[in-house]
PDB file of C-alpha atoms in Angstrom:
ATOM      1  CA  MET A 716     107.760  20.706  -9.720  1.00 85.00           C
ATOM      2  CA  LEU A 717     105.539  22.365  -7.148  1.00 91.00           C
ATOM      3  CA  SER A 718     106.747  25.287  -5.035  1.00 93.00           C
ATOM      4  CA  ILE A 719     105.346  27.644  -2.396  1.00 95.00           C
ATOM      5  CA  GLU A 720     106.857  31.034  -1.679  1.00 96.00           C
ATOM      6  CA  LEU A 721     105.895  33.201   1.279  1.00 97.00           C
ATOM      7  CA  GLU A 722     106.930  36.799   0.647  1.00 97.00           C
ATOM      8  CA  ASN A 723     106.986  39.204   3.607  1.00 97.00           C
ATOM      9  CA  ILE A 724     103.930  37.619   5.213  1.00 98.00           C
ATOM     10  CA  SER A 725     102.587  39.569   8.190  1.00 97.00           C
ATOM     11  CA  LYS A 726      99.360  39.240  10.150  1.00 97.00           C
ATOM     12  CA  ARG A 727      97.754  41.632  12.605  1.00 96.00           C
ATOM     13  CA  PHE A 728      94.486  41.383  14.494  1.00 94.00           C
ATOM     14  CA  GLY A 729      93.592  44.927  15.510  1.00 93.00           C
ATOM     15  CA  GLU A 730      96.574  46.363  17.322  1.00 92.00           C
ATOM     16  CA  ARG A 731      98.191  42.976  17.898  1.00 93.00           C
ATOM     17  CA  THR A 732     100.881  41.807  15.494  1.00 95.00           C
ATOM     18  CA  VAL A 733     100.906  38.017  15.374  1.00 96.00           C
ATOM     19  CA  PHE A 734     103.975  37.744  13.129  1.00 96.00           C
ATOM     20  CA  GLU A 735     105.629  39.835  10.467  1.00 95.00           C
ATOM     21  CA  ASN A 736     107.871  39.578   7.422  1.00 96.00           C
ATOM     22  CA  ILE A 737     107.934  35.801   7.077  1.00 97.00           C
ATOM     23  CA  ASN A 738     109.864  34.703   4.011  1.00 97.00           C
ATOM     24  CA  LEU A 739     109.957  31.030   3.183  1.00 96.00           C
ATOM     25  CA  LYS A 740     110.264  28.838   0.105  1.00 95.00           C
ATOM     26  CA  LEU A 741     109.401  25.147  -0.262  1.00 94.00           C
ATOM     27  CA  GLU A 742     109.946  22.976  -3.320  1.00 92.00           C
ATOM     28  CA  SER A 743     108.472  19.495  -3.691  1.00 89.00           C
ATOM     29  CA  PRO A 744     109.108  17.004  -2.345  1.00 89.00           C
ATOM     30  CA  ALA A 745     109.007  19.015   0.876  1.00 91.00           C
ATOM     31  CA  SER A 746     107.717  18.732   4.408  1.00 96.00           C
ATOM     32  CA  LEU A 747     107.656  21.515   6.975  1.00 97.00           C
ATOM     33  CA  ALA A 748     106.859  21.634  10.696  1.00 98.00           C
ATOM     34  CA  VAL A 749     105.834  25.014  12.117  1.00 98.00           C
ATOM     35  CA  ILE A 750     106.525  25.224  15.848  1.00 97.00           C
ATOM     36  CA  GLY A 751     106.264  27.889  18.516  1.00 95.00           C
ATOM     37  CA  PRO A 752     104.501  28.710  21.777  1.00 94.00           C
ATOM     38  CA  ASN A 753     100.745  29.078  22.089  1.00 92.00           C
ATOM     39  CA  GLY A 754      99.634  32.353  20.532  1.00 91.00           C
ATOM     40  CA  SER A 755     102.603  32.602  18.179  1.00 94.00           C
ATOM     41  CA  GLY A 756     100.371  32.181  15.135  1.00 96.00           C
ATOM     42  CA  LYS A 757     101.015  28.622  13.950  1.00 97.00           C
ATOM     43  CA  SER A 758      97.406  27.929  12.972  1.00 96.00           C
ATOM     44  CA  THR A 759      97.067  31.398  11.490  1.00 97.00           C
ATOM     45  CA  LEU A 760     100.102  30.878   9.274  1.00 97.00           C
ATOM     46  CA  LEU A 761      98.788  27.540   8.009  1.00 97.00           C
ATOM     47  CA  LYS A 762      95.443  29.111   7.134  1.00 95.00           C
ATOM     48  CA  ILE A 763      97.195  31.929   5.275  1.00 96.00           C
ATOM     49  CA  ILE A 764      99.239  29.401   3.304  1.00 95.00           C
ATOM     50  CA  CYS A 765      96.146  27.522   2.147  1.00 92.00           C
ATOM     51  CA  GLY A 766      94.096  30.657   1.548  1.00 90.00           C
ATOM     52  CA  LEU A 767      91.511  30.386   4.336  1.00 91.00           C
ATOM     53  CA  ILE A 768      92.482  33.806   5.690  1.00 93.00           C
ATOM     54  CA  ARG A 769      94.319  36.717   4.142  1.00 95.00           C
ATOM     55  CA  PRO A 770      97.608  38.108   5.381  1.00 97.00           C
ATOM     56  CA  THR A 771      97.699  41.721   6.472  1.00 97.00           C
ATOM     57  CA  GLN A 772     100.772  42.102   4.297  1.00 97.00           C
ATOM     58  CA  GLY A 773     102.672  39.955   1.837  1.00 97.00           C
ATOM     59  CA  LYS A 774     101.807  37.274  -0.697  1.00 95.00           C
ATOM     60  CA  VAL A 775     101.719  33.516  -1.039  1.00 95.00           C
ATOM     61  CA  ARG A 776     102.901  32.344  -4.457  1.00 94.00           C
ATOM     62  CA  ILE A 777     102.319  28.822  -5.707  1.00 94.00           C
ATOM     63  CA  LYS A 778     104.113  27.670  -8.838  1.00 93.00           C
ATOM     64  CA  VAL A 779     103.974  24.496 -10.904  1.00 89.00           C
ATOM     65  CA  ASP A 780     107.022  23.964 -13.108  1.00 86.00           C
ATOM     66  CA  GLY A 781     107.898  27.621 -12.622  1.00 84.00           C
ATOM     67  CA  GLN A 782     104.484  28.933 -13.694  1.00 88.00           C
ATOM     68  CA  GLU A 783     102.557  30.805 -11.005  1.00 90.00           C
ATOM     69  CA  ILE A 784      99.058  29.515 -10.270  1.00 87.00           C
ATOM     70  CA  LYS A 785      96.394  32.200 -10.049  1.00 85.00           C
ATOM     71  CA  LYS A 786      94.882  32.712  -6.619  1.00 79.00           C
ATOM     72  CA  GLU A 787      91.540  31.195  -7.608  1.00 77.00           C
ATOM     73  CA  GLY A 788      93.370  27.968  -8.410  1.00 79.00           C
ATOM     74  CA  HIS A 789      95.002  27.650  -4.994  1.00 80.00           C
ATOM     75  CA  ARG A 790      91.983  25.996  -3.365  1.00 79.00           C
ATOM     76  CA  ALA A 791      92.223  22.913  -5.551  1.00 83.00           C
ATOM     77  CA  ILE A 792      95.789  22.238  -4.425  1.00 91.00           C
ATOM     78  CA  PHE A 793      95.271  22.087  -0.648  1.00 93.00           C
ATOM     79  CA  SER A 794      93.508  19.981   1.942  1.00 94.00           C
ATOM     80  CA  ILE A 795      93.573  20.784   5.648  1.00 95.00           C
ATOM     81  CA  VAL A 796      92.998  18.786   8.822  1.00 96.00           C
ATOM     82  CA  ALA A 797      92.320  21.085  11.780  1.00 94.00           C
ATOM     83  CA  SER A 798      90.240  21.145  14.963  1.00 90.00           C
ATOM     84  CA  ASP A 799      87.959  23.920  13.710  1.00 88.00           C
ATOM     85  CA  ILE A 800      87.124  22.225  10.409  1.00 88.00           C
ATOM     86  CA  GLU A 801      83.469  21.266  10.808  1.00 90.00           C
ATOM     87  CA  LEU A 802      81.816  17.968   9.984  1.00 96.00           C
ATOM     88  CA  TYR A 803      78.069  17.485   9.570  1.00 96.00           C
ATOM     89  CA  GLU A 804      77.068  15.590  12.695  1.00 95.00           C
ATOM     90  CA  GLU A 805      73.609  14.635  11.433  1.00 97.00           C
ATOM     91  CA  LEU A 806      75.147  12.883   8.404  1.00 97.00           C
ATOM     92  CA  THR A 807      76.928   9.546   8.392  1.00 97.00           C
ATOM     93  CA  ALA A 808      80.658   9.236   7.824  1.00 97.00           C
ATOM     94  CA  LEU A 809      80.055   8.121   4.242  1.00 96.00           C
ATOM     95  CA  GLU A 810      77.586  10.953   3.598  1.00 96.00           C
ATOM     96  CA  ASN A 811      80.051  13.507   5.012  1.00 95.00           C
ATOM     97  CA  LEU A 812      82.827  12.191   2.829  1.00 94.00           C
ATOM     98  CA  GLY A 813      80.719  12.162  -0.314  1.00 92.00           C
ATOM     99  CA  PHE A 814      79.151  15.569   0.271  1.00 93.00           C
ATOM    100  CA  ILE A 815      82.368  17.402   1.110  1.00 90.00           C
ATOM    101  CA  SER A 816      84.305  15.819  -1.756  1.00 86.00           C
ATOM    102  CA  ARG A 817      81.562  16.903  -4.176  1.00 88.00           C
ATOM    103  CA  LEU A 818      81.831  20.454  -2.806  1.00 86.00           C
ATOM    104  CA  ARG A 819      85.498  20.249  -3.760  1.00 83.00           C
ATOM    105  CA  ASP A 820      84.566  19.076  -7.284  1.00 80.00           C
ATOM    106  CA  SER A 821      85.942  15.608  -6.629  1.00 79.00           C
ATOM    107  CA  GLN A 822      83.738  12.724  -7.753  1.00 79.00           C
ATOM    108  CA  HIS A 823      84.152   9.248  -6.261  1.00 84.00           C
ATOM    109  CA  SER A 824      82.200   6.016  -6.321  1.00 88.00           C
ATOM    110  CA  GLU A 825      80.893   4.630  -3.047  1.00 90.00           C
ATOM    111  CA  ILE A 826      83.563   1.930  -3.254  1.00 92.00           C
ATOM    112  CA  GLU A 827      86.298   4.572  -3.478  1.00 92.00           C
ATOM    113  CA  LEU A 828      84.831   6.521  -0.560  1.00 94.00           C
ATOM    114  CA  ASN A 829      84.701   3.366   1.544  1.00 94.00           C
ATOM    115  CA  GLN A 830      88.348   2.743   0.694  1.00 95.00           C
ATOM    116  CA  LYS A 831      89.197   6.176   2.134  1.00 95.00           C
ATOM    117  CA  LEU A 832      87.314   5.328   5.320  1.00 96.00           C
ATOM    118  CA  GLU A 833      89.126   2.007   5.556  1.00 96.00           C
ATOM    119  CA  GLN A 834      92.438   3.838   5.121  1.00 95.00           C
ATOM    120  CA  VAL A 835      91.754   5.821   8.309  1.00 97.00           C
ATOM    121  CA  GLY A 836      90.442   2.874  10.297  1.00 96.00           C
ATOM    122  CA  LEU A 837      86.707   3.575  10.007  1.00 97.00           C
ATOM    123  CA  LYS A 838      85.696   0.434   8.138  1.00 96.00           C
ATOM    124  CA  GLY A 839      82.329  -0.738   9.416  1.00 96.00           C
ATOM    125  CA  ARG A 840      81.410   2.689  10.787  1.00 96.00           C
ATOM    126  CA  GLU A 841      80.517   4.304   7.471  1.00 96.00           C
ATOM    127  CA  HIS A 842      76.760   4.364   8.091  1.00 97.00           C
ATOM    128  CA  GLU A 843      76.895   5.766  11.631  1.00 97.00           C
ATOM    129  CA  PRO A 844      75.966   9.413  12.285  1.00 97.00           C
ATOM    130  CA  VAL A 845      79.079  11.455  12.954  1.00 97.00           C
ATOM    131  CA  GLY A 846      77.366  12.998  15.988  1.00 97.00           C
ATOM    132  CA  LEU A 847      77.874   9.632  17.714  1.00 97.00           C
ATOM    133  CA  PHE A 848      81.598   9.539  16.924  1.00 97.00           C
ATOM    134  CA  SER A 849      84.299  10.096  19.512  1.00 97.00           C
ATOM    135  CA  SER A 850      86.703  13.009  19.011  1.00 96.00           C
ATOM    136  CA  GLY A 851      89.330  10.580  17.738  1.00 97.00           C
ATOM    137  CA  MET A 852      86.967   9.068  15.189  1.00 97.00           C
ATOM    138  CA  LYS A 853      86.068  12.552  13.973  1.00 97.00           C
ATOM    139  CA  GLN A 854      89.763  13.322  13.559  1.00 97.00           C
ATOM    140  CA  ARG A 855      90.177  10.169  11.478  1.00 97.00           C
ATOM    141  CA  LEU A 856      87.221  11.197   9.314  1.00 97.00           C
ATOM    142  CA  LYS A 857      88.817  14.612   8.754  1.00 97.00           C
ATOM    143  CA  TYR A 858      91.859  12.804   7.349  1.00 97.00           C
ATOM    144  CA  ALA A 859      89.606  10.812   5.012  1.00 96.00           C
ATOM    145  CA  VAL A 860      87.916  14.022   3.867  1.00 95.00           C
ATOM    146  CA  ALA A 861      91.286  15.689   3.247  1.00 95.00           C
ATOM    147  CA  LEU A 862      92.582  12.731   1.256  1.00 93.00           C
ATOM    148  CA  SER A 863      89.422  12.369  -0.843  1.00 91.00           C
ATOM    149  CA  VAL A 864      90.536  15.203  -3.130  1.00 88.00           C
ATOM    150  CA  SER A 865      94.093  13.861  -3.601  1.00 89.00           C
ATOM    151  CA  PRO A 866      95.720  17.121  -2.455  1.00 92.00           C
ATOM    152  CA  GLN A 867      99.105  18.209  -3.692  1.00 94.00           C
ATOM    153  CA  ILE A 868      99.669  19.930  -0.349  1.00 95.00           C
ATOM    154  CA  LEU A 869      98.345  18.462   2.905  1.00 97.00           C
ATOM    155  CA  ILE A 870      98.054  20.928   5.790  1.00 97.00           C
ATOM    156  CA  LEU A 871      97.884  19.454   9.320  1.00 98.00           C
ATOM    157  CA  ASP A 872      97.176  21.552  12.405  1.00 97.00           C
ATOM    158  CA  GLU A 873      98.147  19.475  15.455  1.00 96.00           C
ATOM    159  CA  PRO A 874      98.128  16.262  13.385  1.00 96.00           C
ATOM    160  CA  SER A 875      97.798  13.722  16.212  1.00 96.00           C
ATOM    161  CA  SER A 876      95.134  15.654  18.131  1.00 94.00           C
ATOM    162  CA  ASN A 877      92.640  13.254  19.795  1.00 95.00           C
ATOM    163  CA  LEU A 878      94.160  10.194  18.150  1.00 97.00           C
ATOM    164  CA  ASP A 879      94.898   6.977  20.027  1.00 97.00           C
ATOM    165  CA  ALA A 880      97.993   4.862  19.335  1.00 97.00           C
ATOM    166  CA  GLU A 881      96.383   3.119  16.341  1.00 97.00           C
ATOM    167  CA  GLY A 882      95.225   6.477  14.980  1.00 97.00           C
ATOM    168  CA  VAL A 883      98.726   7.917  15.291  1.00 97.00           C
ATOM    169  CA  PHE A 884     100.108   4.915  13.395  1.00 97.00           C
ATOM    170  CA  LEU A 885      97.605   5.489  10.572  1.00 97.00           C
ATOM    171  CA  MET A 886      98.408   9.209  10.568  1.00 97.00           C
ATOM    172  CA  GLU A 887     102.114   8.472  10.213  1.00 97.00           C
ATOM    173  CA  LYS A 888     101.417   6.230   7.209  1.00 97.00           C
ATOM    174  CA  ILE A 889      99.308   8.980   5.612  1.00 97.00           C
ATOM    175  CA  ILE A 890     102.066  11.558   6.130  1.00 97.00           C
ATOM    176  CA  GLU A 891     104.724   9.289   4.653  1.00 96.00           C
ATOM    177  CA  GLU A 892     102.588   8.513   1.611  1.00 95.00           C
ATOM    178  CA  GLN A 893     101.774  12.197   1.083  1.00 95.00           C
ATOM    179  CA  LYS A 894     105.463  13.123   1.201  1.00 94.00           C
ATOM    180  CA  LYS A 895     106.028  10.812  -1.779  1.00 92.00           C
ATOM    181  CA  VAL A 896     103.485  12.592  -3.986  1.00 89.00           C
ATOM    182  CA  GLY A 897     103.410  16.169  -2.737  1.00 91.00           C
ATOM    183  CA  MET A 898     103.975  18.350   0.315  1.00 96.00           C
ATOM    184  CA  VAL A 899     103.090  18.178   4.001  1.00 97.00           C
ATOM    185  CA  ILE A 900     102.980  21.291   6.169  1.00 98.00           C
ATOM    186  CA  LEU A 901     102.125  20.808   9.822  1.00 98.00           C
ATOM    187  CA  ALA A 902     101.871  22.915  12.951  1.00 97.00           C
ATOM    188  CA  THR A 903     102.518  21.370  16.329  1.00 97.00           C
ATOM    189  CA  ASN A 904     103.154  22.005  20.009  1.00 93.00           C
ATOM    190  CA  ASP A 905     104.698  18.545  20.302  1.00 93.00           C
ATOM    191  CA  LEU A 906     108.356  18.631  19.320  1.00 93.00           C
ATOM    192  CA  LYS A 907     108.261  14.881  18.691  1.00 93.00           C
ATOM    193  CA  GLU A 908     106.054  15.590  15.684  1.00 96.00           C
ATOM    194  CA  THR A 909     108.837  17.535  13.991  1.00 96.00           C
ATOM    195  CA  GLN A 910     110.203  14.100  13.021  1.00 96.00           C
ATOM    196  CA  TYR A 911     107.547  14.010  10.293  1.00 96.00           C
ATOM    197  CA  ALA A 912     109.108  16.979   8.488  1.00 97.00           C
ATOM    198  CA  ARG A 913     112.418  17.633   6.802  1.00 95.00           C
ATOM    199  CA  GLN A 914     112.358  21.344   7.722  1.00 96.00           C
ATOM    200  CA  THR A 915     111.293  23.241  10.830  1.00 97.00           C
ATOM    201  CA  TYR A 916     110.207  26.866  11.096  1.00 97.00           C
ATOM    202  CA  LYS A 917     109.896  28.437  14.553  1.00 97.00           C
ATOM    203  CA  LEU A 918     107.535  31.272  15.371  1.00 96.00           C
ATOM    204  CA  VAL A 919     107.994  33.443  18.451  1.00 88.00           C
ATOM    205  CA  ASN A 920     105.566  35.641  20.335  1.00 75.00           C
TER     206      ASN A 920
END
């Protein structure tokens, strides 16, 4: 069993306190939606959970079958889809997927990578430079990149951002499949997206 514990998590930027003393525990299978007004720290909290930024105070504990995973092992557990996650625009979709998955120590054949692209609706676009992609196509590619490492915990910051109706349908399928094998933690300004999670946590300014 996989679990995440947030113990007295606080974050400050200079004199501004974004949030403080957050305590939360999730045990798989679990899904959580973080909501709150703009500036309440939703994206910041997600990045603290997956180790991209450090909290000012507190600790994130990840346990597998009751045994705590050392901090250096956290990175292998997570994948994140977020607006500020960069793709390499001069590379093709397939080259992006292969390169980033290798950086994450995940090896796939070209057939497997193409299957990930097909899963997000990018079949036939694998050899196009990402710089020519629309914002929605880039969002789909970010999902393919996140899934290429088979994460135990999938982090989604504004999950339907830039997606059209077909993209939202594919996203919903991805979320439902992930909930069967691990955890989903998402942050959203759209209360309709809380339907994708079993639990909701609200941040306030």
